[in-house]
Each structure stands twice: as C-alpha cells, then as structure tokens.
Tab-separated table of C-alpha atoms and ligand atoms in Angstrom:
chain	number	residue	atom	x	y	z
A	1	MET	CA	188.320	132.998	132.413
A	2	SER	CA	190.890	131.427	130.112
A	3	ARG	CA	190.416	133.122	126.753
A	4	LEU	CA	191.106	129.966	124.775
A	5	ILE	CA	188.463	127.264	125.234
A	6	ILE	CA	189.039	124.049	123.302
A	7	GLY	CA	186.139	121.656	122.663
A	8	ILE	CA	186.924	117.936	122.655
A	9	THR	CA	184.693	115.595	120.722
A	10	GLY	CA	184.950	112.150	119.132
A	11	GLY	CA	182.928	108.984	118.661
A	12	ILE	CA	182.293	106.374	121.351
A	13	GLY	CA	185.537	104.761	122.469
A	14	SER	CA	187.681	107.128	120.408
A	15	GLY	CA	189.493	108.195	123.585
A	16	LYS	CA	187.977	111.537	124.670
A	17	THR	CA	188.373	110.637	128.334
A	18	ALA	CA	191.873	109.237	127.803
A	19	VAL	CA	192.806	112.528	126.116
A	20	SER	CA	191.079	114.871	128.593
A	21	ASN	CA	192.632	113.017	131.558
A	22	ARG	CA	196.054	113.683	130.067
A	23	PHE	CA	195.334	117.397	129.615
A	24	ALA	CA	194.002	117.501	133.191
A	25	ALA	CA	197.266	115.937	134.385
A	26	LEU	CA	199.063	118.833	132.664
A	27	GLY	CA	197.036	121.249	134.831
A	28	ILE	CA	194.344	122.176	132.321
A	29	THR	CA	190.803	122.795	133.619
A	30	ILE	CA	188.332	120.395	132.012
A	31	ALA	CA	184.561	120.932	131.950
A	32	ASP	CA	182.365	118.070	130.782
A	33	ALA	CA	178.967	118.560	129.128
A	34	ASP	CA	177.663	115.129	130.210
A	35	LEU	CA	178.602	115.761	133.839
A	36	ALA	CA	177.012	119.225	133.679
A	37	ALA	CA	173.830	117.655	132.275
A	38	ARG	CA	173.691	115.475	135.396
A	39	ALA	CA	174.562	118.291	137.784
A	40	VAL	CA	171.666	120.500	136.677
A	41	VAL	CA	169.011	117.883	137.518
A	42	GLN	CA	170.153	117.145	141.066
A	43	PRO	CA	167.262	116.395	143.457
A	44	GLY	CA	165.763	119.691	144.609
A	45	SER	CA	166.871	121.650	141.520
A	46	LYS	CA	164.368	123.914	139.750
A	47	LEU	CA	164.997	122.081	136.491
A	48	LEU	CA	164.153	118.683	137.975
A	49	GLY	CA	160.937	120.212	139.355
A	50	ASP	CA	160.062	121.505	135.861
A	51	ILE	CA	160.762	118.085	134.339
A	52	ALA	CA	158.587	116.331	136.921
A	53	ALA	CA	155.791	118.898	136.403
A	54	HIS	CA	155.881	118.166	132.659
A	55	PHE	CA	156.313	114.376	132.611
A	56	GLY	CA	154.619	113.500	135.930
A	57	GLN	CA	156.034	112.668	139.355
A	58	ASP	CA	156.704	109.064	138.355
A	59	ILE	CA	159.655	110.312	136.314
A	60	LEU	CA	161.362	110.475	139.745
A	61	THR	CA	162.737	107.546	141.733
A	62	ASP	CA	161.665	106.843	145.332
A	63	THR	CA	164.541	109.014	146.533
A	64	GLY	CA	163.488	111.978	144.364
A	65	ALA	CA	166.248	111.574	141.769
A	66	LEU	CA	165.634	111.608	138.027
A	67	ASN	CA	164.764	108.175	136.660
A	68	ARG	CA	167.073	108.398	133.667
A	69	PRO	CA	166.217	105.104	131.942
A	70	LYS	CA	162.527	106.010	132.104
A	71	LEU	CA	163.094	109.511	130.718
A	72	ARG	CA	165.335	108.081	127.987
A	73	GLY	CA	162.544	105.684	127.003
A	74	ILE	CA	160.008	108.524	126.783
A	75	VAL	CA	162.117	110.935	124.746
A	76	PHE	CA	163.391	108.170	122.477
A	77	ALA	CA	159.810	107.445	121.399
A	78	ASP	CA	158.380	110.979	121.330
A	79	ILE	CA	159.895	113.878	119.386
A	80	ASP	CA	157.821	116.524	121.256
A	81	ALA	CA	159.035	115.159	124.578
A	82	ARG	CA	162.606	115.285	123.264
A	83	ARG	CA	162.166	118.900	122.133
A	84	PHE	CA	160.728	119.915	125.514
A	85	LEU	CA	163.628	118.287	127.326
A	86	GLU	CA	166.236	119.866	125.058
A	87	ARG	CA	164.680	123.319	125.443
A	88	ALA	CA	164.386	122.983	129.221
A	89	THR	CA	167.915	121.704	129.810
A	90	HIS	CA	169.902	123.745	127.301
A	91	GLY	CA	170.081	127.008	129.289
A	92	PRO	CA	170.938	125.477	132.687
A	93	ILE	CA	173.626	123.242	131.148
A	94	MET	CA	175.231	126.178	129.331
A	95	ASP	CA	175.120	128.288	132.521
A	96	GLN	CA	176.753	125.470	134.495
A	97	LEU	CA	179.525	125.016	131.911
A	98	HIS	CA	180.066	128.763	131.706
A	99	LEU	CA	180.493	128.921	135.497
A	100	GLU	CA	183.064	126.106	135.424
A	101	LEU	CA	184.996	127.683	132.551
A	102	VAL	CA	184.909	131.162	134.132
A	103	ALA	CA	186.530	129.651	137.227
A	104	ALA	CA	189.384	128.158	135.157
A	105	THR	CA	192.800	129.496	136.057
A	106	SER	CA	194.804	127.407	133.562
A	107	PRO	CA	196.246	129.178	130.475
A	108	TYR	CA	193.492	127.596	128.388
A	109	ALA	CA	190.557	125.350	129.300
A	110	MET	CA	188.736	122.473	127.652
A	111	LEU	CA	185.127	121.390	127.293
A	112	VAL	CA	184.427	117.705	126.646
A	113	LEU	CA	181.381	117.400	124.441
A	114	SER	CA	179.765	114.042	123.866
A	115	ALA	CA	180.064	112.420	120.482
A	116	GLY	CA	177.971	115.047	118.675
A	117	THR	CA	179.399	117.406	116.130
A	118	GLY	CA	179.665	119.723	119.082
A	119	GLN	CA	178.711	123.180	117.843
A	120	ASN	CA	178.924	125.167	121.047
A	121	PRO	CA	179.232	128.931	121.524
A	122	LEU	CA	181.483	128.501	124.571
A	123	ILE	CA	184.380	127.099	122.546
A	124	ASN	CA	186.680	128.776	120.082
A	125	ARG	CA	188.587	125.764	118.789
A	126	MET	CA	187.618	122.131	118.246
A	127	LEU	CA	189.797	119.094	118.916
A	128	VAL	CA	188.515	115.845	117.438
A	129	VAL	CA	189.774	112.560	118.864
A	130	ASP	CA	189.679	110.080	116.028
A	131	ALA	CA	190.113	106.325	115.802
A	132	PRO	CA	189.214	103.715	113.193
A	133	VAL	CA	185.840	102.057	113.811
A	134	GLU	CA	187.449	98.664	114.517
A	135	LEU	CA	189.456	100.222	117.344
A	136	GLN	CA	186.373	101.997	118.741
A	137	GLN	CA	184.579	98.641	118.797
A	138	ALA	CA	187.480	96.756	120.382
A	139	ARG	CA	188.027	99.390	123.080
A	140	VAL	CA	184.378	99.635	124.099
A	141	LEU	CA	184.008	95.826	124.084
A	142	LYS	CA	186.937	95.606	126.450
A	143	ARG	CA	185.906	98.589	128.599
A	144	ASP	CA	182.172	97.939	128.993
A	145	GLY	CA	181.832	94.256	128.153
A	146	SER	CA	178.856	95.252	125.977
A	147	ASN	CA	178.093	93.432	122.730
A	148	LEU	CA	179.115	94.416	119.243
A	149	GLU	CA	175.539	94.952	118.064
A	150	THR	CA	174.848	97.576	120.756
A	151	ILE	CA	178.141	99.314	120.046
A	152	ASN	CA	177.406	99.438	116.325
A	153	GLN	CA	173.953	100.909	116.997
A	154	ILE	CA	175.544	103.680	119.036
A	155	ILE	CA	178.173	104.342	116.370
A	156	LYS	CA	175.411	104.513	113.742
A	157	ALA	CA	173.359	106.974	115.832
A	158	GLN	CA	176.370	109.271	116.251
A	159	PRO	CA	177.441	111.760	113.577
A	160	ALA	CA	179.592	110.185	110.877
A	161	ARG	CA	183.353	110.289	111.309
A	162	ARG	CA	183.821	112.575	108.286
A	163	GLU	CA	181.188	115.031	109.624
A	164	ARG	CA	183.105	115.354	112.873
A	165	LEU	CA	186.462	115.639	111.167
A	166	ALA	CA	185.102	118.403	108.927
A	167	LEU	CA	184.619	120.573	112.056
A	168	ALA	CA	188.059	119.881	113.502
A	169	ASP	CA	190.688	122.554	113.997
A	170	ASP	CA	192.955	119.911	115.521
A	171	ILE	CA	192.876	116.119	115.336
A	172	ILE	CA	194.415	113.498	117.594
A	173	GLU	CA	194.666	110.186	115.778
A	174	ASN	CA	194.345	107.849	118.750
A	175	ASN	CA	195.358	104.737	116.880
A	176	GLY	CA	198.517	103.750	118.745
A	177	SER	CA	199.716	102.936	122.225
A	178	GLU	CA	199.018	104.795	125.461
A	179	GLN	CA	202.574	106.146	125.272
A	180	ALA	CA	201.993	107.418	121.742
A	181	LEU	CA	198.905	109.228	123.064
A	182	ASP	CA	200.983	110.821	125.838
A	183	GLY	CA	203.287	112.261	123.169
A	184	LYS	CA	200.454	113.577	120.980
A	185	VAL	CA	198.780	115.307	123.940
A	186	ALA	CA	202.081	116.834	125.096
A	187	ALA	CA	202.735	118.250	121.600
A	188	LEU	CA	199.229	119.710	121.322
A	189	HIS	CA	199.480	121.181	124.840
A	190	GLN	CA	202.606	123.024	123.734
A	191	PHE	CA	200.825	124.240	120.613
A	192	TYR	CA	197.875	125.546	122.681
A	193	LEU	CA	200.241	127.303	125.110
A	194	ASP	CA	201.896	128.978	122.122
A	195	LEU	CA	198.474	130.101	120.862
A	196	THR	CA	197.667	131.734	124.210
A	197	ARG	CA	200.963	133.633	124.057
A	198	HIS	CA	200.486	134.935	120.531
A	199	ASP	CA	196.852	136.007	120.420
B	1	ATP	P1	182.850	107.319	125.406
B	1	ATP	O1	182.362	108.103	124.237
B	1	ATP	O2	182.223	105.965	125.488
B	1	ATP	O3	182.792	108.073	126.705
B	1	ATP	P2	185.693	107.936	125.101
B	1	ATP	O4	185.813	108.582	123.767
B	1	ATP	O5	185.734	108.819	126.297
B	1	ATP	O6	184.410	106.997	125.133
B	1	ATP	P3	187.761	106.430	126.421
B	1	ATP	O7	186.892	105.953	127.531
B	1	ATP	O8	188.761	107.480	126.682
B	1	ATP	O9	186.836	106.851	125.163
B	1	ATP	O10	188.520	105.204	125.741
B	1	ATP	C1	187.857	103.964	125.513
B	1	ATP	C2	188.664	102.827	126.113
B	1	ATP	O11	189.849	102.659	125.346
B	1	ATP	C3	189.111	103.089	127.549
B	1	ATP	O12	189.087	101.875	128.264
B	1	ATP	C4	190.554	103.596	127.380
B	1	ATP	O13	191.349	103.312	128.504
B	1	ATP	C5	191.007	102.817	126.162
B	1	ATP	N1	191.994	103.555	125.358
B	1	ATP	C6	191.866	104.808	124.876
B	1	ATP	N2	192.948	105.143	124.149
B	1	ATP	C7	193.787	104.076	124.186
B	1	ATP	C8	195.087	103.808	123.619
B	1	ATP	N3	195.736	104.689	122.861
B	1	ATP	N4	195.636	102.597	123.869
B	1	ATP	C9	194.977	101.686	124.614
B	1	ATP	N5	193.755	101.861	125.162
B	1	ATP	C10	193.166	103.049	124.953
C-alpha cells in the first residue's frame, strides 16, 4: 500500500474529476468513494440483501438492482432511514476503498471523496479543488444541461466553501484554463513525490 494517501474533495463542478483524471494520467492510483458506494450494493451482495430486508423488496428494480431514486426519496424524507443506510453502508464502503488502496502500486494514491468535508481515516492529506461559485454554476450548466436553481440547491446542501478550505492541506484553484490545470497538477504531483521520498 502506498503510504501517502491524498483525499480529493471540492464542491460540485469544482473539477475533482478533471483533477483526478490528470493524476491518473501521471500513473497515480485513484479510488473513488462514490464508485465504491455503488460497487458494494451490486445485485447479489449481502449489503443489498440487508437493505431490501429493511426497506422491503420494492426497493429493488425488476432486475434485482437497487432502485436508487426510490431509496433517495425515502432517506431524504426520513432521518431514521438515513441513519440506518449510513450505518449499513459505511463499513462495506470503507473495506472496498481499503482494498483498492492496498492494491495501489504508485508512489502515493488518491481517494476522491464527494463534496463533503471529507473526514476519512484512510487519508493522511487533503487536497481541496476550489473554484468560484459562478464558475461551478457555469461548468455544471454546460456539463449536465441542468438548470441554475437545481445547481444552487446542490451547492447550498454541500458544506460551505470556507469549511472545506479550512480542512485543506493543499488547494488547487481551478479558475483558469485546462492547460493551467495541467500545470497545477504537475507541480503538486512533484510535491507529493518529494513528500514520499522524505518521510
Ligand atoms: P461533480 O461534483 O459534479 O462530480 P467535479 O468536481 O468532479 O463535479 P468536473 O466534472 O471535473 O467537476 O468538472 C466540471 C466540468 O467543468 C466538466 O465538464 C469539466 O470538463 C469542466 N472543467 C473542469 N475544470 C475546467 C477548466 N479548468 N477549464 C475548463 N473546463 C473545466
């Protein structure tokens, strides 16, 4: 396992994927908490069975997969349901991420966390991808074709920018061109390589 594990977080549209893709292109192993959260509820998994036992079989689609919109609707409206789901999924997600990070052969590895403030025992350094709100809005509008109201609701539900920045060891200001981002990632990659050589 790489000894240095960097968490990547940032608000919607800040550029987490743009950043992690660039680190991946430099050979760095990337684990992703959202992907792990999907992997652990594959049809046939013990966790999906537990979820169906708790919420009822109609939480599954006809093909036996998790009906995500339905589950989202339930936990959005019911704090106890949300707590059950968080408790049930936490362990399997952490185990899955641990497995992926243990398998990493790159000098350091990264874990993409969603937009939360991302406290996570697997990481030992936090990289925050930051962008002004107007840029977040413009990028997501262009990427998803969603409307501004929905985007603003998501931004409001996420931790505030200053809360995230307060937890940052490193910050990428993703407020320029794609080429500028290339340069910022390359510089940080060098910095992380230096850290692995000196610890
Ligand atoms: P989410 O939280 O929704 O998953 P994210 O933080 O992963 O978002 P990205 O998907 O990486 O954000 O970026 C949002 C959009 O903005 C994408 O379409 C991406 O290609 C574009 N983008 C990111 N950074 C830049 C940049 N520096 N210049 C131009 N476009 C960019």
